[in-house]
Coordinates of C-alpha atoms and ligand atoms in Angstrom, one line a residue:
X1 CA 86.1 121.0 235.7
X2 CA 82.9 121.2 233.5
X3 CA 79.7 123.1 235.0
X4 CA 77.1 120.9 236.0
X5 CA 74.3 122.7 233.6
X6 CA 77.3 122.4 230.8
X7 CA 78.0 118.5 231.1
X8 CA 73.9 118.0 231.2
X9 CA 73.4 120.1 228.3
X10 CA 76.3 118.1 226.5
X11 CA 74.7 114.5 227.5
X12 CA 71.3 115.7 226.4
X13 CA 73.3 116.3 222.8
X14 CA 74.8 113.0 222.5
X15 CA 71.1 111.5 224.2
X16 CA 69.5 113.1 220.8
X17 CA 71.9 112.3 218.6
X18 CA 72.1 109.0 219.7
X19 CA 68.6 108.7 220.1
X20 CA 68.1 109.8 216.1
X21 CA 70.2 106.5 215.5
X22 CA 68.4 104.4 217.6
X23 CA 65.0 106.1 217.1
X24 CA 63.0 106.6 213.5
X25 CA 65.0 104.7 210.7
X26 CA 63.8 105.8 207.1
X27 CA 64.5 102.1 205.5
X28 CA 63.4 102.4 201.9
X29 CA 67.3 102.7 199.9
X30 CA 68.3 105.9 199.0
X31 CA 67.5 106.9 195.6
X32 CA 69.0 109.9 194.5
X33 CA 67.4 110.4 191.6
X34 CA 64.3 109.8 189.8
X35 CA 63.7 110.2 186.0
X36 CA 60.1 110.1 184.9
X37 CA 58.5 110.6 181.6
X38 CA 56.0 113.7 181.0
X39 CA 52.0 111.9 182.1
X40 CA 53.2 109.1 183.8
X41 CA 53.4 108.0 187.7
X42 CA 56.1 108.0 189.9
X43 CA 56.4 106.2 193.6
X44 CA 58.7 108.4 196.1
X45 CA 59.6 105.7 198.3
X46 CA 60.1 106.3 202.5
X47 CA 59.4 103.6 204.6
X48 CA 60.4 103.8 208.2
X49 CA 60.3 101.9 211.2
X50 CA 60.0 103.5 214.7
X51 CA 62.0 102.7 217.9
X52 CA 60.2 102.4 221.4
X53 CA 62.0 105.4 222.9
X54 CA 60.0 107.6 220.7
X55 CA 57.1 108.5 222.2
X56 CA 55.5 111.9 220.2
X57 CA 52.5 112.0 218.0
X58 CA 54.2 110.2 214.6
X59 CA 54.4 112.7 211.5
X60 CA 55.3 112.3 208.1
X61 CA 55.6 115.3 205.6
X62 CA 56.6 115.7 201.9
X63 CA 57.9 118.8 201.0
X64 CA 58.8 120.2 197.6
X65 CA 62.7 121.6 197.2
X66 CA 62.2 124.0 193.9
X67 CA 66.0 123.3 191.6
X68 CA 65.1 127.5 191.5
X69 CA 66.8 128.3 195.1
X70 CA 65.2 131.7 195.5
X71 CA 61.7 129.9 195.7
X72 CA 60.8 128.6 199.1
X73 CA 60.3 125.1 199.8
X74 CA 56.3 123.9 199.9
X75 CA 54.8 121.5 201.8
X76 CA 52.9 119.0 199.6
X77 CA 51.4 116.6 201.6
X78 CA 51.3 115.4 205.7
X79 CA 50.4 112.9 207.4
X80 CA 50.3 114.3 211.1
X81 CA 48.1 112.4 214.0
X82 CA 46.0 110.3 212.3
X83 CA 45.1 112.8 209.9
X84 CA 46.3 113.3 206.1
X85 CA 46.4 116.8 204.8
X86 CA 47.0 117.7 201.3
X87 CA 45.5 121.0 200.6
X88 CA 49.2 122.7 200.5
X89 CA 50.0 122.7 197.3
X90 CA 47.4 123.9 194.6
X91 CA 50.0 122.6 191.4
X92 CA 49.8 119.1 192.6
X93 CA 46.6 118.9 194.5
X94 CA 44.9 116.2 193.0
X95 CA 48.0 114.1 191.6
X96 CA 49.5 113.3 194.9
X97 CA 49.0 111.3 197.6
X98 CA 50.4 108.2 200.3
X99 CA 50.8 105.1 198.7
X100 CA 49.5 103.6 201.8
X101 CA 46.3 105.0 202.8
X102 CA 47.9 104.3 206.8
X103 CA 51.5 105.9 206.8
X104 CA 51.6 105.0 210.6
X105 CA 52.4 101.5 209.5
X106 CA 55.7 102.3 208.3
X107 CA 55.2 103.4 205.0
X108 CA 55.0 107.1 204.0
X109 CA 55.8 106.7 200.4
X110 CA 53.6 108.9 197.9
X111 CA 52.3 109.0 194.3
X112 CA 52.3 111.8 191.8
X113 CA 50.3 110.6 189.1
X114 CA 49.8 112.4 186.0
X115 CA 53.4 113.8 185.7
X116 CA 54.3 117.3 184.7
X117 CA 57.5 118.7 183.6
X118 CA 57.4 121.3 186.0
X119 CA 57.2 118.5 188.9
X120 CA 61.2 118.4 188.7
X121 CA 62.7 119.3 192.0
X122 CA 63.8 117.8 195.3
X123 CA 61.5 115.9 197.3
X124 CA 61.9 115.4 201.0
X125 CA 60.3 113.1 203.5
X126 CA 60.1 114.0 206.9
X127 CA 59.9 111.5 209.5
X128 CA 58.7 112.9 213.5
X129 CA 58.1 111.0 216.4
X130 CA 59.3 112.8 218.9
X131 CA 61.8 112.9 219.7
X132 CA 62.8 110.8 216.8
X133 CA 63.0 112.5 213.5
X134 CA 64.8 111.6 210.1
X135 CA 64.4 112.8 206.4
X136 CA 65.3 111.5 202.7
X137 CA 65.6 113.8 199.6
X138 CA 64.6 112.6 196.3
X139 CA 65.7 114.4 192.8
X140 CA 63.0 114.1 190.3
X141 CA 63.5 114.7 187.0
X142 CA 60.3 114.7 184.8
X143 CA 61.8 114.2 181.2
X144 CA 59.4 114.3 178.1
X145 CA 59.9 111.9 175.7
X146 CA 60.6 112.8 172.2
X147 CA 57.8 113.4 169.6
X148 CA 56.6 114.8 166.6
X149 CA 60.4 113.5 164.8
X150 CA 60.3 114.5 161.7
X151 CA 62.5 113.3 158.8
X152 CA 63.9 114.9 155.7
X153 CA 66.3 114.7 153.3
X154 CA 68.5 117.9 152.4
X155 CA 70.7 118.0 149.4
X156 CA 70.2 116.8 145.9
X157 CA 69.0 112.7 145.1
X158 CA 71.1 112.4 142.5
X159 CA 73.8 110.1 141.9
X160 CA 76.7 110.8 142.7
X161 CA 75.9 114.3 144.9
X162 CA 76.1 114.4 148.6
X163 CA 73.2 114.2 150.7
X164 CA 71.9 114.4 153.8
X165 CA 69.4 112.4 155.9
X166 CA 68.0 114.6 158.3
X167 CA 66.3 114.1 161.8
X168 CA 64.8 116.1 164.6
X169 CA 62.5 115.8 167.3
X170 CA 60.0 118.8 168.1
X171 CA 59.5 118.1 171.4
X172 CA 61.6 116.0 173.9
X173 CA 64.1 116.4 177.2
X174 CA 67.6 116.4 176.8
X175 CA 70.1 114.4 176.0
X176 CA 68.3 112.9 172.9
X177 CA 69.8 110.6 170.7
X178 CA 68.5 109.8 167.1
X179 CA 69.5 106.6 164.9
X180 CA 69.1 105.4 161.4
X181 CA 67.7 102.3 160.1
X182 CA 67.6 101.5 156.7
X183 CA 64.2 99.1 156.1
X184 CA 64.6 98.1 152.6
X185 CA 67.2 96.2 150.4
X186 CA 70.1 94.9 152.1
X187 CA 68.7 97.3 155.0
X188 CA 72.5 98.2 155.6
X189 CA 73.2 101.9 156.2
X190 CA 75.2 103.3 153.0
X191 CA 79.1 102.7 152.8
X192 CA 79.5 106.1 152.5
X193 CA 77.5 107.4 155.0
X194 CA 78.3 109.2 158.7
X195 CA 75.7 109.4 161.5
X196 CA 75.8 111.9 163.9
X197 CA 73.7 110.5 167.0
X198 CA 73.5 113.9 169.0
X199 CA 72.5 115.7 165.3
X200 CA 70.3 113.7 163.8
X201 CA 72.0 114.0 160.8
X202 CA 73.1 110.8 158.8
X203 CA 75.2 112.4 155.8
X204 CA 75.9 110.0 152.7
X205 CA 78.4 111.0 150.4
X206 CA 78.9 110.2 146.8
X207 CA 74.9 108.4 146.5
X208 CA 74.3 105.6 144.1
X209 CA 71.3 104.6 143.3
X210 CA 71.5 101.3 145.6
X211 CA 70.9 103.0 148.6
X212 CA 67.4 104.2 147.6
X213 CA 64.8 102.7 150.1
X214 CA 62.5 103.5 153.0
X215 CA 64.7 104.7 156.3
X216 CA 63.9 105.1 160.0
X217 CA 65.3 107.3 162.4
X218 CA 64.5 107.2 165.7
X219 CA 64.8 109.4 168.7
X220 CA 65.1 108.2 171.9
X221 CA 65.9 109.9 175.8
X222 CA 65.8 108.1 178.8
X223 CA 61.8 107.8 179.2
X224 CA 61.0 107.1 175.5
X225 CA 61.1 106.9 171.7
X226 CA 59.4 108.5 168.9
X227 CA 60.2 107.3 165.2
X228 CA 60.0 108.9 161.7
X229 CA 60.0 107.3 158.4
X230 CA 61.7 108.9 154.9
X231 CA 61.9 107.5 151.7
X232 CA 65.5 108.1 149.3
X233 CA 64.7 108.1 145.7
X234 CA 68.4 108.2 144.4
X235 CA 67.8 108.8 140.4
X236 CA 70.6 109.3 137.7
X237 CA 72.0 112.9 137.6
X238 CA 69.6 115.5 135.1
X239 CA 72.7 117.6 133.6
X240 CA 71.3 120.7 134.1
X241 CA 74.5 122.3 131.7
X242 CA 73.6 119.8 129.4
X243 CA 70.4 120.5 129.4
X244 CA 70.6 124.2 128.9
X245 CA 73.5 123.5 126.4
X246 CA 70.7 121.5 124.1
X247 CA 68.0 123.5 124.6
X248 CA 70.1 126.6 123.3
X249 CA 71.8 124.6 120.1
X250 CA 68.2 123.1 119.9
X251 CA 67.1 126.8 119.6
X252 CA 70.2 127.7 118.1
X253 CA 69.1 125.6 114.9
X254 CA 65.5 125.9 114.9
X255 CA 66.5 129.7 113.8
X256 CA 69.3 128.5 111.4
X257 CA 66.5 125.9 109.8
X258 CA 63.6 129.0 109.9
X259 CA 66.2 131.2 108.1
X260 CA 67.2 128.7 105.5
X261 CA 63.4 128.1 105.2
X262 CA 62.8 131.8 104.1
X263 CA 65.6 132.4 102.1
X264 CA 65.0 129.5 100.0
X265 CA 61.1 131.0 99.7
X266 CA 62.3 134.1 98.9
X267 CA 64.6 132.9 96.5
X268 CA 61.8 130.7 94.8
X269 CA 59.9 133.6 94.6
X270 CA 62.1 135.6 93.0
X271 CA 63.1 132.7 90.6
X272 CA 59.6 132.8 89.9
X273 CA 59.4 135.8 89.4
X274 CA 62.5 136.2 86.7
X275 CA 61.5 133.1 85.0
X276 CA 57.8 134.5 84.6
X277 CA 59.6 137.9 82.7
X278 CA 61.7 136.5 81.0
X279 CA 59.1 133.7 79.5
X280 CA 56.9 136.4 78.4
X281 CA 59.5 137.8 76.9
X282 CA 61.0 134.9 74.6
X283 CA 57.3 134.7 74.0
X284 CA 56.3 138.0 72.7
X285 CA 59.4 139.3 71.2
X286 CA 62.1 135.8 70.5
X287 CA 60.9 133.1 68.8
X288 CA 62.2 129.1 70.1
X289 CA 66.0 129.0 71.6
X290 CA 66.3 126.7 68.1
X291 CA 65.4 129.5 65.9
X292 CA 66.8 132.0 68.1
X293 CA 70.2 130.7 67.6
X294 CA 69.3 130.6 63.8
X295 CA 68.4 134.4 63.7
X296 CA 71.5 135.5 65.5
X297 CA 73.2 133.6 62.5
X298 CA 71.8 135.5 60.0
X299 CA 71.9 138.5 61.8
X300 CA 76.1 137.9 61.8
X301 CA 75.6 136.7 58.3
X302 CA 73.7 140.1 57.6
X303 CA 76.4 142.1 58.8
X304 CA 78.6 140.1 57.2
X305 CA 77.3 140.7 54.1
X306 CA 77.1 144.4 54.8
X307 CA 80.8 144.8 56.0
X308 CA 81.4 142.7 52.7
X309 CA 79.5 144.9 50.3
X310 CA 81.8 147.5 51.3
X311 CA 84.9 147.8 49.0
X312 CA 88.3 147.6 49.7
X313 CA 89.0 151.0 48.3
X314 CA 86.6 152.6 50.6
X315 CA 87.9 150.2 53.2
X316 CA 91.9 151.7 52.7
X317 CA 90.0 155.2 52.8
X318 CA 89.3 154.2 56.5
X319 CA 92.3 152.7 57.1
X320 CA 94.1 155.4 56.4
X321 CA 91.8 158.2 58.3
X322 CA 93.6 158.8 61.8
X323 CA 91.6 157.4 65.0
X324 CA 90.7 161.2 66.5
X325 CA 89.4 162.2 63.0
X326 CA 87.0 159.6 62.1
X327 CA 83.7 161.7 63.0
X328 CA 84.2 164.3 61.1
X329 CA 85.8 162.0 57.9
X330 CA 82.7 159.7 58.3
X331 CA 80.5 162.5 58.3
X332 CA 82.3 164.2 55.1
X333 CA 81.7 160.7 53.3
X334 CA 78.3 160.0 54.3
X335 CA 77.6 163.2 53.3
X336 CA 79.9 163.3 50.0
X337 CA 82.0 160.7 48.6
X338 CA 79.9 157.2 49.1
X339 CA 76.5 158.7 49.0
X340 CA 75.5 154.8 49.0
X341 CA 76.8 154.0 52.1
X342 CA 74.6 154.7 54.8
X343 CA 75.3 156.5 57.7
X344 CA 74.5 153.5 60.0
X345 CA 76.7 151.0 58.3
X346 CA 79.6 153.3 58.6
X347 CA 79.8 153.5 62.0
X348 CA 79.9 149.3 62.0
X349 CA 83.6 149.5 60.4
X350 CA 85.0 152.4 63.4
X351 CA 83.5 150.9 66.0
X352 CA 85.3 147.7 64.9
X353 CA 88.7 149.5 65.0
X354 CA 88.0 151.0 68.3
X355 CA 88.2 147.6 69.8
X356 CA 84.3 146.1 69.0
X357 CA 83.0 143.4 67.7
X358 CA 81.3 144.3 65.2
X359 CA 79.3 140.9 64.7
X360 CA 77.7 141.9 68.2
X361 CA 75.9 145.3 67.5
X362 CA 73.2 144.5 65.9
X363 CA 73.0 141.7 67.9
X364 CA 73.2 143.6 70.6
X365 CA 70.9 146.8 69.4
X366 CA 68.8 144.2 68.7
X367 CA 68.2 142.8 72.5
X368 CA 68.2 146.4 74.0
X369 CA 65.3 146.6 72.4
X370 CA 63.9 143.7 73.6
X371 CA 64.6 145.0 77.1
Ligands
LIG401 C1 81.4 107.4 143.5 O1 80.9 106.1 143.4 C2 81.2 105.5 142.2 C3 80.5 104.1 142.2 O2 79.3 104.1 142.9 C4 82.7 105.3 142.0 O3 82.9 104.8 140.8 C5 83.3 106.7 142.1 O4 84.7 106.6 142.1 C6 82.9 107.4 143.4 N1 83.4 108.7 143.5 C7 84.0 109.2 144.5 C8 84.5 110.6 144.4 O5 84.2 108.6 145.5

């Protein structure tokens, strides 16, 4: 039923495809993926062995799958009749080439020394001898390791407060992972602290001053580790509130003191100043306090005496005058009936029976003219 040309173009089929089992065999394992570190070497293994059916020139060629599918693939290196080319590829032109000097021997594994991050792709090797041909891919990942970590602490070191140890890596592939170490003391992580791996970030609550020390975080991805050190200083809190609340009593009584200060000079000054009149005073015009006192004496005996000189006829006579008409009644006397009786003396007995004390005015005349 089948054509002739149909049933030979149909065993020719099954001839190749049976021929790419029986024929080139890549023989290193498959290896999926790769993960280097930035700077170092990787071996992309293909090791082959060859079947007596093929007969064709034997080629092996390494070519460069970009992850970015709208680049085209590159041919990195060939090995192709005895020959080895590797002027293809200008990125990697002097980092790569066959492990074996003579891939014809079954071994078409290369080298890329000297590792960049922008070797990560697919790599495939190629394997012809006609009409035998198989390939392997490789995924390469070039990861760079962490570096320049950097370790702080954020929040305040006091006891009590909440802090936080922090850590970062500047540089470094993904997924990187940091952990703290504690070096010092009991070189236990606080009770009360948390780490975050995928952060960094180690947060301690509540801090006492036992977990003061030296700590150590360190970074690490798949192709390396990078460390940092950071010392905690936990000290007893500094009451700020406090602080301010002392400085302004402080303050607050410095003033009060200063004001005291002066009024109590100002007073003393004054005090002074008083005492110094009234000293020159008592020592121009009054003799002693002791014969002070004396003097006033006499002076009430004086006026005593004068009051009691008068007699108590002429006393009736001012008994009897009404209040509102003493002036004038005074003045009448003085001027008629006791001629004797001075004018001054009279006034001592009115002023008496308007209310006075009349032991006090001459006293009294007497110190307004001190003053
Ligand atoms: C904080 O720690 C101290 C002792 O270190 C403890 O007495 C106190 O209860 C703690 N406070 C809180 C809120 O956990």
């Amino acid at each position: 039923m089948v054509p002739p040309p149909l049933a030979a173009l149909l065993g020719s089929l099954l001839l190749c495809c049976a021929g790419l089992t029986k024929g080139v065999k890549i023989t290193s394992a498959v290896q999926p993926m790769v993960e280097k570190a930035q700077g170092e070497k990787v071996t992309l293994p293909c090791t082959f062995t060859l079947a007596p059916e093929d007969q064709g020139p034997l080629d092996v060629e390494w070519i460069l799958i970009p992850t970015d599918n709208q680049k085209k693939e590159q041919t990195i290196l060939m090995y192709s009749v005895d020959r080895i080319y590797n002027d293809y590829y200008e990125a990697m032109k002097e980092r790569v080439r066959f492990t074996n000097s003579d891939p014809k021997l079954g071994d078409g594994s290369i080298d890329i020394l000297n590792l960049k991050s922008t070797d990560t792709g697919t790599y495939q090797c190629k394997v012809k001898k006609a009409p035998g041909v198989e390939s392997q891919k490789i995924q390469l990942t070039v990861l760079v390791k962490p570096a320049r970590t950097k370790c702080y602490i954020e929040g305040s070191q006091e006891t009590g407060s909440d802090l936080i140890l922090k850590c970062a890596s500047q540089e470094g592939s993904p997924l990187l992972s940091y952990n703290w170490r504690k070096l010092t003391g009991t070189e236990e992580l606080p009770a009360t602290s948390l780490l975050n791996k995928d952060t960094g970030e180690l947060s301690v609550k509540n801090a006492s001053q036992e977990y003061s020390g030296t700590y150590t975080c360190v970074a690490a991805n798949r192709v390396g580790t990078d460390e940092c050190f950071v010392v905690l200083n936990v000290t007893p809190p500094i009451n700020a509130a406090g602080t301010i609340a002392g400085a302004v009593i402080g303050t607050l009584l410095g003033l009060l003191l200063l004001a005291f200060l002066i009024f109590c000079c100002c007073k003393k000054r004054k005090e002074k100043k008083y005492e110094k009149e009234v000293h020159h005073d008592i020592r121009e015009d009054v003799p002693p306090p002791k014969s002070r006192t004396s003097t006033a004496h006499s002076y009430i005996g004086s006026n005593r005496s004068s009051l009691g000189s008068m007699s108590p006829s002429n006393m009736e006579g001012y008994a009897k005058t009404p209040y509102n008409k003493v002036p004038s009644e005074d003045f009448e006397r003085s001027s008629g009936q006791n001629p004797n009786f001075p004018p001054s003396k009279v006034a001592a007995p009115n002023l008496s029976r308007m209310g006075a004390v009349p032991v006090m005015i001459p006293a009294q005349s007497k110190d307004g003219s001190i003053v």
